[in-house]
Amino acid sequence: MLGTMTEHTPLNELGEFLKKRRSELSPRTAGLPETGGPRRVAGLRREEVAQLASISTDYYTRLEQGRMQASAPVLETLARVLHLDADERGYLFQLAGRTTVRTRRRGRQQVQPQLQRVLDDLTATPAIVQGRRGDILAWNALAAALVIDFSRIPEKQRNYPRIQFTEPAMRTLYADWETSAQISVAQLRMEAAKYPEDPRLIELVGELSTRDEQFAKWWGDHKVAARTVGTKTLNHPVVGELVLDWDTYTANTDPDQHLTVWTAVPGSATHDRLRILASWAADQDLSPSSALG
C-alpha cells in the first residue's frame, strides 16, 4: 500500500504512521530487555508499545486500525514512547484531529503584497514564496537563474515538489537530489496532515505516486518535516558549485505563505559566484513574478 491520500483518511494515516514508527524502533532503544530470540516483526510489537504507553493492547490496536481517536495525553505518551521528534509529534497531533485545519474550497492563492515587496527589493539574494502544497506563488529573477525559469512552467503545475520530480534538470542541479527530494516529500506529508481534504493536494500526491516510484516509496515511509532551515549544495550549469544556506520565513498575514531565501557566507566562493550569477541573470530573459502582472 502506498499510503496515497484520499479525502477521508486522517485516522487511517494515523494508524499507518504509528505502524511505521514502531517498526523502526528497536526494543533496546525503547528500553525493553533483549530476549535474544527471533522476532516475527520489525521493531516493536503492538503489545510492547501498549505496555510502554500504559494502555491496553486492544486500545492501541484500534488506534493503528483507524477505528478510534486518541486523547491528547495518550498522544503525548505515544510520542515519548516512539521517540518522535518535534516535527513528528506535531504531525501525530494533526493526524489525530487535535490541530487539523479543514480545507474549504478556496480561490487561487496569491502572494501577500508585503512578501512581493521583499522579493522586489532582493536583487542579490535568490528568493521564492511558496503557498499551500509547495505551490510557487512568486520569485525574483535570481531565483529563476538559480533553480529554474518558473515563468515557463504553467501556473497550475508551478509546484516545488512537482518540479523536483518532473523536471530532469533538478536531478543534476542538486548535488544530493535524493535527500532534497525526500525532505520535500516529508514537508508535503506535514501539509497533508494539516489539510487532509485538500483536493489539489490529493491530486498532486496521486499524480506523483503514479509517475515516480521513488516518490511513492518515500510517501509510504511517512517521514515528516517542517519548513525551517538547512544547507544545500547545487551544481549550477553556469557558475559551478554553490553551497547555500536556506531559511524560511512565514507571513503573519497568511501562515500558509512562506518566503524562502538562499544565502552564502560573505567572502566565500559561493558568495562571489552568486554575484556572477546575478550579473549573468541580468543579461538573460528571466523575469521576476511581479513582472508577469
mmCIF file of C-alpha atoms in Angstrom:
data_model
loop_
_atom_site.group_PDB
_atom_site.id
_atom_site.type_symbol
_atom_site.label_atom_id
_atom_site.label_comp_id
_atom_site.label_asym_id
_atom_site.label_seq_id
_atom_site.Cartn_x
_atom_site.Cartn_y
_atom_site.Cartn_z
ATOM 1 C CA MET A 1 0.000 0.000 0.000
ATOM 2 C CA LEU A 2 1.434 3.374 -0.998
ATOM 3 C CA GLY A 3 -0.444 5.354 1.595
ATOM 4 C CA THR A 4 -1.908 7.534 -1.140
ATOM 5 C CA MET A 5 -4.251 10.197 0.185
ATOM 6 C CA THR A 6 -7.980 10.025 -0.127
ATOM 7 C CA GLU A 7 -10.479 12.557 1.139
ATOM 8 C CA HIS A 8 -11.363 10.673 4.355
ATOM 9 C CA THR A 9 -8.187 9.094 5.676
ATOM 10 C CA PRO A 10 -6.798 11.060 8.668
ATOM 11 C CA LEU A 11 -7.310 8.193 11.140
ATOM 12 C CA ASN A 12 -6.024 5.614 8.657
ATOM 13 C CA GLU A 13 -2.959 7.794 8.101
ATOM 14 C CA LEU A 14 -2.508 7.981 11.873
ATOM 15 C CA GLY A 15 -2.520 4.203 12.077
ATOM 16 C CA GLU A 16 -0.017 3.856 9.218
ATOM 17 C CA PHE A 17 2.226 6.453 10.836
ATOM 18 C CA LEU A 18 2.203 4.601 14.178
ATOM 19 C CA LYS A 19 2.986 1.302 12.447
ATOM 20 C CA LYS A 20 5.893 2.815 10.540
ATOM 21 C CA ARG A 21 7.416 4.466 13.578
ATOM 22 C CA ARG A 22 7.197 1.367 15.811
ATOM 23 C CA SER A 23 8.684 -0.782 13.036
ATOM 24 C CA GLU A 24 11.777 1.432 13.101
ATOM 25 C CA LEU A 25 12.265 1.416 16.885
ATOM 26 C CA SER A 26 14.354 -1.369 18.400
ATOM 27 C CA PRO A 27 13.484 -2.909 21.793
ATOM 28 C CA ARG A 28 16.841 -1.749 23.152
ATOM 29 C CA THR A 29 16.193 1.866 22.107
ATOM 30 C CA ALA A 30 12.731 1.674 23.676
ATOM 31 C CA GLY A 31 14.218 0.417 26.942
ATOM 32 C CA LEU A 32 12.944 -3.165 26.719
ATOM 33 C CA PRO A 33 15.106 -6.169 27.670
ATOM 34 C CA GLU A 34 16.649 -8.163 24.835
ATOM 35 C CA THR A 35 15.177 -11.682 24.686
ATOM 36 C CA GLY A 36 17.724 -12.987 22.217
ATOM 37 C CA GLY A 37 15.113 -14.940 20.271
ATOM 38 C CA PRO A 38 13.922 -14.256 16.719
ATOM 39 C CA ARG A 39 11.251 -11.580 16.258
ATOM 40 C CA ARG A 40 8.429 -12.013 13.746
ATOM 41 C CA VAL A 41 8.014 -8.273 13.181
ATOM 42 C CA ALA A 42 10.484 -5.467 12.624
ATOM 43 C CA GLY A 43 10.796 -3.090 15.523
ATOM 44 C CA LEU A 44 8.352 -3.143 18.420
ATOM 45 C CA ARG A 45 5.237 -5.278 18.696
ATOM 46 C CA ARG A 46 1.858 -3.671 19.306
ATOM 47 C CA GLU A 47 1.697 -5.112 22.806
ATOM 48 C CA GLU A 48 5.120 -3.679 23.611
ATOM 49 C CA VAL A 49 4.069 -0.187 22.556
ATOM 50 C CA ALA A 50 0.888 -0.568 24.611
ATOM 51 C CA GLN A 51 2.893 -1.731 27.630
ATOM 52 C CA LEU A 52 5.316 1.199 27.403
ATOM 53 C CA ALA A 53 2.410 3.635 26.996
ATOM 54 C CA SER A 54 0.441 2.075 29.888
ATOM 55 C CA ILE A 55 -2.607 1.450 27.713
ATOM 56 C CA SER A 56 -4.338 -1.776 26.714
ATOM 57 C CA THR A 57 -3.235 -3.648 23.616
ATOM 58 C CA ASP A 58 -6.812 -3.502 22.347
ATOM 59 C CA TYR A 59 -6.850 0.303 22.690
ATOM 60 C CA TYR A 60 -3.574 0.648 20.792
ATOM 61 C CA THR A 61 -4.693 -1.845 18.130
ATOM 62 C CA ARG A 62 -7.816 0.228 17.497
ATOM 63 C CA LEU A 63 -5.631 3.307 17.007
ATOM 64 C CA GLU A 64 -3.486 1.537 14.414
ATOM 65 C CA GLN A 65 -6.594 0.258 12.659
ATOM 66 C CA GLY A 66 -8.045 3.764 12.415
ATOM 67 C CA ARG A 67 -11.081 2.797 14.472
ATOM 68 C CA MET A 68 -10.848 5.449 17.181
ATOM 69 C CA GLN A 69 -9.303 8.768 18.145
ATOM 70 C CA ALA A 70 -6.725 9.113 20.886
ATOM 71 C CA SER A 71 -6.862 11.630 23.714
ATOM 72 C CA ALA A 72 -4.163 14.298 23.951
ATOM 73 C CA PRO A 73 -2.479 12.638 26.992
ATOM 74 C CA VAL A 74 -2.259 9.320 25.121
ATOM 75 C CA LEU A 75 -0.769 11.083 22.103
ATOM 76 C CA GLU A 76 1.841 12.728 24.318
ATOM 77 C CA THR A 77 2.737 9.341 25.791
ATOM 78 C CA LEU A 78 2.955 7.664 22.388
ATOM 79 C CA ALA A 79 5.186 10.482 21.109
ATOM 80 C CA ARG A 80 7.545 9.804 24.014
ATOM 81 C CA VAL A 81 7.413 6.004 23.680
ATOM 82 C CA LEU A 82 8.085 6.113 19.934
ATOM 83 C CA HIS A 83 10.859 8.707 20.328
ATOM 84 C CA LEU A 84 9.188 11.182 17.957
ATOM 85 C CA ASP A 85 10.956 14.446 17.214
ATOM 86 C CA ALA A 86 9.174 17.810 17.310
ATOM 87 C CA ASP A 87 8.013 17.638 13.678
ATOM 88 C CA GLU A 88 6.738 14.066 14.064
ATOM 89 C CA ARG A 89 4.932 14.950 17.287
ATOM 90 C CA GLY A 90 3.161 17.857 15.578
ATOM 91 C CA TYR A 91 2.239 15.588 12.684
ATOM 92 C CA LEU A 92 0.842 12.973 15.110
ATOM 93 C CA PHE A 93 -1.425 15.540 16.740
ATOM 94 C CA GLN A 94 -2.586 16.851 13.372
ATOM 95 C CA LEU A 95 -3.470 13.369 12.148
ATOM 96 C CA ALA A 96 -5.390 12.754 15.373
ATOM 97 C CA GLY A 97 -7.512 15.818 14.669
ATOM 98 C CA ARG A 98 -6.163 17.856 17.565
ATOM 99 C CA THR A 99 -4.775 20.695 15.450
ATOM 100 C CA THR A 100 -6.113 19.877 11.985
ATOM 101 C CA VAL A 101 -7.466 22.713 9.850
ATOM 102 C CA ARG A 102 -10.150 21.529 7.456
ATOM 103 C CA THR A 103 -9.799 22.870 3.955
ATOM 104 C CA ARG A 104 -12.730 24.637 2.394
ATOM 105 C CA ARG A 105 -12.967 25.419 -1.283
ATOM 106 C CA ARG A 106 -10.719 28.388 -1.868
ATOM 107 C CA GLY A 107 -9.770 30.565 -4.777
ATOM 108 C CA ARG A 108 -6.288 30.783 -6.190
ATOM 109 C CA GLN A 109 -3.777 31.725 -3.532
ATOM 110 C CA GLN A 110 -1.927 34.974 -4.294
ATOM 111 C CA VAL A 111 1.304 36.255 -2.832
ATOM 112 C CA GLN A 112 0.910 38.718 0.035
ATOM 113 C CA PRO A 113 1.822 42.279 -1.076
ATOM 114 C CA GLN A 114 4.381 42.609 1.729
ATOM 115 C CA LEU A 115 6.213 39.493 0.558
ATOM 116 C CA GLN A 116 6.126 40.691 -3.042
ATOM 117 C CA ARG A 117 7.775 43.956 -1.992
ATOM 118 C CA VAL A 118 10.516 41.996 -0.211
ATOM 119 C CA LEU A 119 11.117 39.969 -3.376
ATOM 120 C CA ASP A 120 11.269 43.126 -5.459
ATOM 121 C CA ASP A 121 13.978 44.544 -3.190
ATOM 122 C CA LEU A 122 16.084 41.376 -3.154
ATOM 123 C CA THR A 123 18.406 41.650 -6.142
ATOM 124 C CA ALA A 124 21.484 39.825 -4.806
ATOM 125 C CA THR A 125 19.670 37.044 -2.926
ATOM 126 C CA PRO A 126 17.618 34.268 -4.577
ATOM 127 C CA ALA A 127 14.140 34.041 -3.015
ATOM 128 C CA ILE A 128 10.741 32.470 -3.671
ATOM 129 C CA VAL A 129 7.358 32.498 -1.958
ATOM 130 C CA GLN A 130 5.594 29.161 -1.545
ATOM 131 C CA GLY A 131 1.975 28.637 -0.605
ATOM 132 C CA ARG A 132 -0.098 25.587 0.233
ATOM 133 C CA ARG A 133 1.241 22.271 -1.113
ATOM 134 C CA GLY A 134 4.529 23.983 -2.000
ATOM 135 C CA ASP A 135 2.878 25.966 -4.826
ATOM 136 C CA ILE A 136 5.249 28.668 -6.077
ATOM 137 C CA LEU A 137 3.437 31.977 -5.769
ATOM 138 C CA ALA A 138 6.271 34.387 -6.538
ATOM 139 C CA TRP A 139 10.024 34.590 -7.137
ATOM 140 C CA ASN A 140 12.753 37.020 -8.047
ATOM 141 C CA ALA A 141 14.969 36.936 -11.122
ATOM 142 C CA LEU A 142 17.943 35.478 -9.249
ATOM 143 C CA ALA A 143 15.829 32.542 -8.002
ATOM 144 C CA ALA A 144 14.838 31.833 -11.605
ATOM 145 C CA ALA A 145 18.522 31.916 -12.579
ATOM 146 C CA LEU A 146 19.488 29.700 -9.650
ATOM 147 C CA VAL A 147 16.806 26.999 -9.836
ATOM 148 C CA ILE A 148 14.665 27.109 -12.968
ATOM 149 C CA ASP A 149 12.794 29.665 -15.069
ATOM 150 C CA PHE A 150 9.487 29.344 -13.222
ATOM 151 C CA SER A 151 7.692 31.527 -15.765
ATOM 152 C CA ARG A 152 7.939 28.813 -18.436
ATOM 153 C CA ILE A 153 6.079 26.329 -16.215
ATOM 154 C CA PRO A 154 2.264 26.510 -16.472
ATOM 155 C CA GLU A 155 0.795 28.119 -13.369
ATOM 156 C CA LYS A 156 -1.195 25.036 -12.330
ATOM 157 C CA GLN A 157 1.997 22.951 -12.430
ATOM 158 C CA ARG A 158 4.162 25.547 -10.679
ATOM 159 C CA ASN A 159 4.663 23.484 -7.532
ATOM 160 C CA TYR A 160 8.086 22.866 -5.985
ATOM 161 C CA PRO A 161 7.681 19.155 -5.131
ATOM 162 C CA ARG A 162 6.236 18.531 -8.572
ATOM 163 C CA ILE A 163 9.121 20.373 -10.248
ATOM 164 C CA GLN A 164 11.653 18.395 -8.239
ATOM 165 C CA PHE A 165 10.265 15.097 -9.522
ATOM 166 C CA THR A 166 9.265 16.017 -13.080
ATOM 167 C CA GLU A 167 11.998 18.387 -14.300
ATOM 168 C CA PRO A 168 15.134 16.380 -15.275
ATOM 169 C CA ALA A 169 17.379 19.425 -14.714
ATOM 170 C CA MET A 170 16.580 19.357 -10.992
ATOM 171 C CA ARG A 171 18.232 15.958 -10.581
ATOM 172 C CA THR A 172 21.545 17.322 -11.828
ATOM 173 C CA LEU A 173 21.198 20.730 -10.148
ATOM 174 C CA TYR A 174 21.068 19.256 -6.640
ATOM 175 C CA ALA A 175 24.319 17.561 -5.630
ATOM 176 C CA ASP A 176 22.234 15.316 -3.357
ATOM 177 C CA TRP A 177 18.913 15.235 -5.164
ATOM 178 C CA GLU A 178 17.578 12.228 -3.245
ATOM 179 C CA THR A 179 17.955 13.841 0.175
ATOM 180 C CA SER A 180 16.442 17.087 -1.057
ATOM 181 C CA ALA A 181 13.527 15.261 -2.684
ATOM 182 C CA GLN A 182 12.916 13.190 0.446
ATOM 183 C CA ILE A 183 12.729 16.377 2.522
ATOM 184 C CA SER A 184 10.272 17.784 0.012
ATOM 185 C CA VAL A 185 8.069 14.688 0.365
ATOM 186 C CA ALA A 186 8.316 14.903 4.161
ATOM 187 C CA GLN A 187 7.215 18.543 4.066
ATOM 188 C CA LEU A 188 4.307 17.594 1.817
ATOM 189 C CA ARG A 189 3.340 14.893 4.351
ATOM 190 C CA MET A 190 3.184 17.572 7.039
ATOM 191 C CA GLU A 191 0.981 19.680 4.783
ATOM 192 C CA ALA A 192 -1.316 16.714 4.156
ATOM 193 C CA ALA A 193 -1.931 16.314 7.880
ATOM 194 C CA LYS A 194 -2.920 19.969 8.134
ATOM 195 C CA TYR A 195 -5.217 19.866 5.094
ATOM 196 C CA PRO A 196 -6.278 16.230 4.625
ATOM 197 C CA GLU A 197 -9.217 17.127 2.371
ATOM 198 C CA ASP A 198 -7.402 19.491 0.006
ATOM 199 C CA PRO A 199 -8.406 18.157 -3.438
ATOM 200 C CA ARG A 200 -5.394 19.670 -5.217
ATOM 201 C CA LEU A 201 -3.005 18.118 -2.720
ATOM 202 C CA ILE A 202 -4.734 14.753 -3.119
ATOM 203 C CA GLU A 203 -4.411 15.091 -6.897
ATOM 204 C CA LEU A 204 -0.723 16.060 -6.624
ATOM 205 C CA VAL A 205 0.157 13.093 -4.414
ATOM 206 C CA GLY A 206 -1.753 10.730 -6.689
ATOM 207 C CA GLU A 207 -0.018 12.040 -9.806
ATOM 208 C CA LEU A 208 3.494 11.880 -8.363
ATOM 209 C CA SER A 209 2.896 8.449 -6.788
ATOM 210 C CA THR A 210 1.915 7.130 -10.225
ATOM 211 C CA ARG A 211 4.705 8.853 -12.143
ATOM 212 C CA ASP A 212 7.636 8.237 -9.813
ATOM 213 C CA GLU A 213 8.449 5.071 -7.856
ATOM 214 C CA GLN A 214 10.772 6.933 -5.502
ATOM 215 C CA PHE A 215 8.056 9.414 -4.582
ATOM 216 C CA ALA A 216 5.643 6.537 -3.920
ATOM 217 C CA LYS A 217 8.172 4.788 -1.691
ATOM 218 C CA TRP A 218 9.091 7.908 0.288
ATOM 219 C CA TRP A 219 5.435 8.886 0.678
ATOM 220 C CA GLY A 220 4.792 5.438 2.122
ATOM 221 C CA ASP A 221 7.632 5.905 4.631
ATOM 222 C CA HIS A 222 5.535 8.527 6.499
ATOM 223 C CA LYS A 223 8.528 10.757 7.212
ATOM 224 C CA VAL A 224 7.625 14.346 8.100
ATOM 225 C CA ALA A 225 9.483 17.662 8.237
ATOM 226 C CA ALA A 226 8.583 21.295 8.765
ATOM 227 C CA ARG A 227 9.877 24.122 6.580
ATOM 228 C CA THR A 228 12.694 25.603 8.644
ATOM 229 C CA VAL A 229 16.373 25.987 7.678
ATOM 230 C CA GLY A 230 19.086 23.932 6.015
ATOM 231 C CA THR A 231 22.046 23.831 3.653
ATOM 232 C CA LYS A 232 22.047 22.775 0.009
ATOM 233 C CA THR A 233 24.859 22.126 -2.434
ATOM 234 C CA LEU A 234 23.972 22.884 -6.040
ATOM 235 C CA ASN A 235 25.908 22.110 -9.207
ATOM 236 C CA HIS A 236 24.897 25.113 -11.262
ATOM 237 C CA PRO A 237 25.467 24.847 -15.038
ATOM 238 C CA VAL A 238 26.697 28.465 -15.291
ATOM 239 C CA VAL A 239 28.705 29.230 -12.141
ATOM 240 C CA GLY A 240 29.549 25.769 -10.789
ATOM 241 C CA GLU A 241 29.260 24.534 -7.214
ATOM 242 C CA LEU A 242 27.214 26.604 -4.776
ATOM 243 C CA VAL A 243 26.908 25.830 -1.060
ATOM 244 C CA LEU A 244 23.863 27.758 0.111
ATOM 245 C CA ASP A 245 22.053 28.152 3.416
ATOM 246 C CA TRP A 246 18.303 28.350 3.076
ATOM 247 C CA ASP A 247 15.943 29.937 5.578
ATOM 248 C CA THR A 248 12.157 30.014 5.637
ATOM 249 C CA TYR A 249 10.041 32.858 6.997
ATOM 250 C CA THR A 250 6.276 32.580 7.491
ATOM 251 C CA ALA A 251 3.988 35.515 6.709
ATOM 252 C CA ASN A 252 1.962 36.682 9.703
ATOM 253 C CA THR A 253 -0.761 37.838 7.340
ATOM 254 C CA ASP A 254 -1.088 34.330 5.871
ATOM 255 C CA PRO A 255 0.594 31.412 7.730
ATOM 256 C CA ASP A 256 0.258 29.335 4.556
ATOM 257 C CA GLN A 257 2.773 31.550 2.736
ATOM 258 C CA HIS A 258 6.499 31.051 3.269
ATOM 259 C CA LEU A 259 9.409 33.134 1.988
ATOM 260 C CA THR A 260 12.487 31.014 1.297
ATOM 261 C CA VAL A 261 15.840 32.720 0.723
ATOM 262 C CA TRP A 262 19.204 31.229 -0.249
ATOM 263 C CA THR A 263 22.292 32.957 1.155
ATOM 264 C CA ALA A 264 26.045 32.380 1.216
ATOM 265 C CA VAL A 265 28.747 33.182 3.753
ATOM 266 C CA PRO A 266 30.268 36.592 2.886
ATOM 267 C CA GLY A 267 33.686 36.230 1.316
ATOM 268 C CA SER A 268 33.098 32.602 0.360
ATOM 269 C CA ALA A 269 33.466 31.235 -3.156
ATOM 270 C CA THR A 270 29.685 30.736 -3.282
ATOM 271 C CA HIS A 271 29.118 34.381 -2.313
ATOM 272 C CA ASP A 272 31.296 35.509 -5.218
ATOM 273 C CA ARG A 273 29.604 33.072 -7.610
ATOM 274 C CA LEU A 274 26.162 34.373 -6.630
ATOM 275 C CA ARG A 275 27.286 37.840 -7.694
ATOM 276 C CA ILE A 276 28.442 36.412 -11.010
ATOM 277 C CA LEU A 277 25.091 34.620 -11.387
ATOM 278 C CA ALA A 278 23.216 37.851 -10.660
ATOM 279 C CA SER A 279 25.192 39.600 -13.400
ATOM 280 C CA TRP A 280 24.506 36.727 -15.784
ATOM 281 C CA ALA A 281 20.783 36.759 -14.916
ATOM 282 C CA ALA A 282 20.586 40.457 -15.710
ATOM 283 C CA ASP A 283 21.549 39.654 -19.310
ATOM 284 C CA GLN A 284 19.007 36.853 -19.635
ATOM 285 C CA ASP A 285 15.276 36.975 -20.270
ATOM 286 C CA LEU A 286 14.451 35.969 -16.696
ATOM 287 C CA SER A 287 11.561 37.940 -15.294
ATOM 288 C CA PRO A 288 10.591 38.080 -11.629
ATOM 289 C CA SER A 289 6.999 37.109 -10.897
ATOM 290 C CA SER A 290 5.947 40.725 -10.309
ATOM 291 C CA ALA A 291 6.673 41.473 -13.972
ATOM 292 C CA LEU A 292 4.048 38.940 -15.014
ATOM 293 C CA GLY A 293 1.169 41.068 -13.785
#
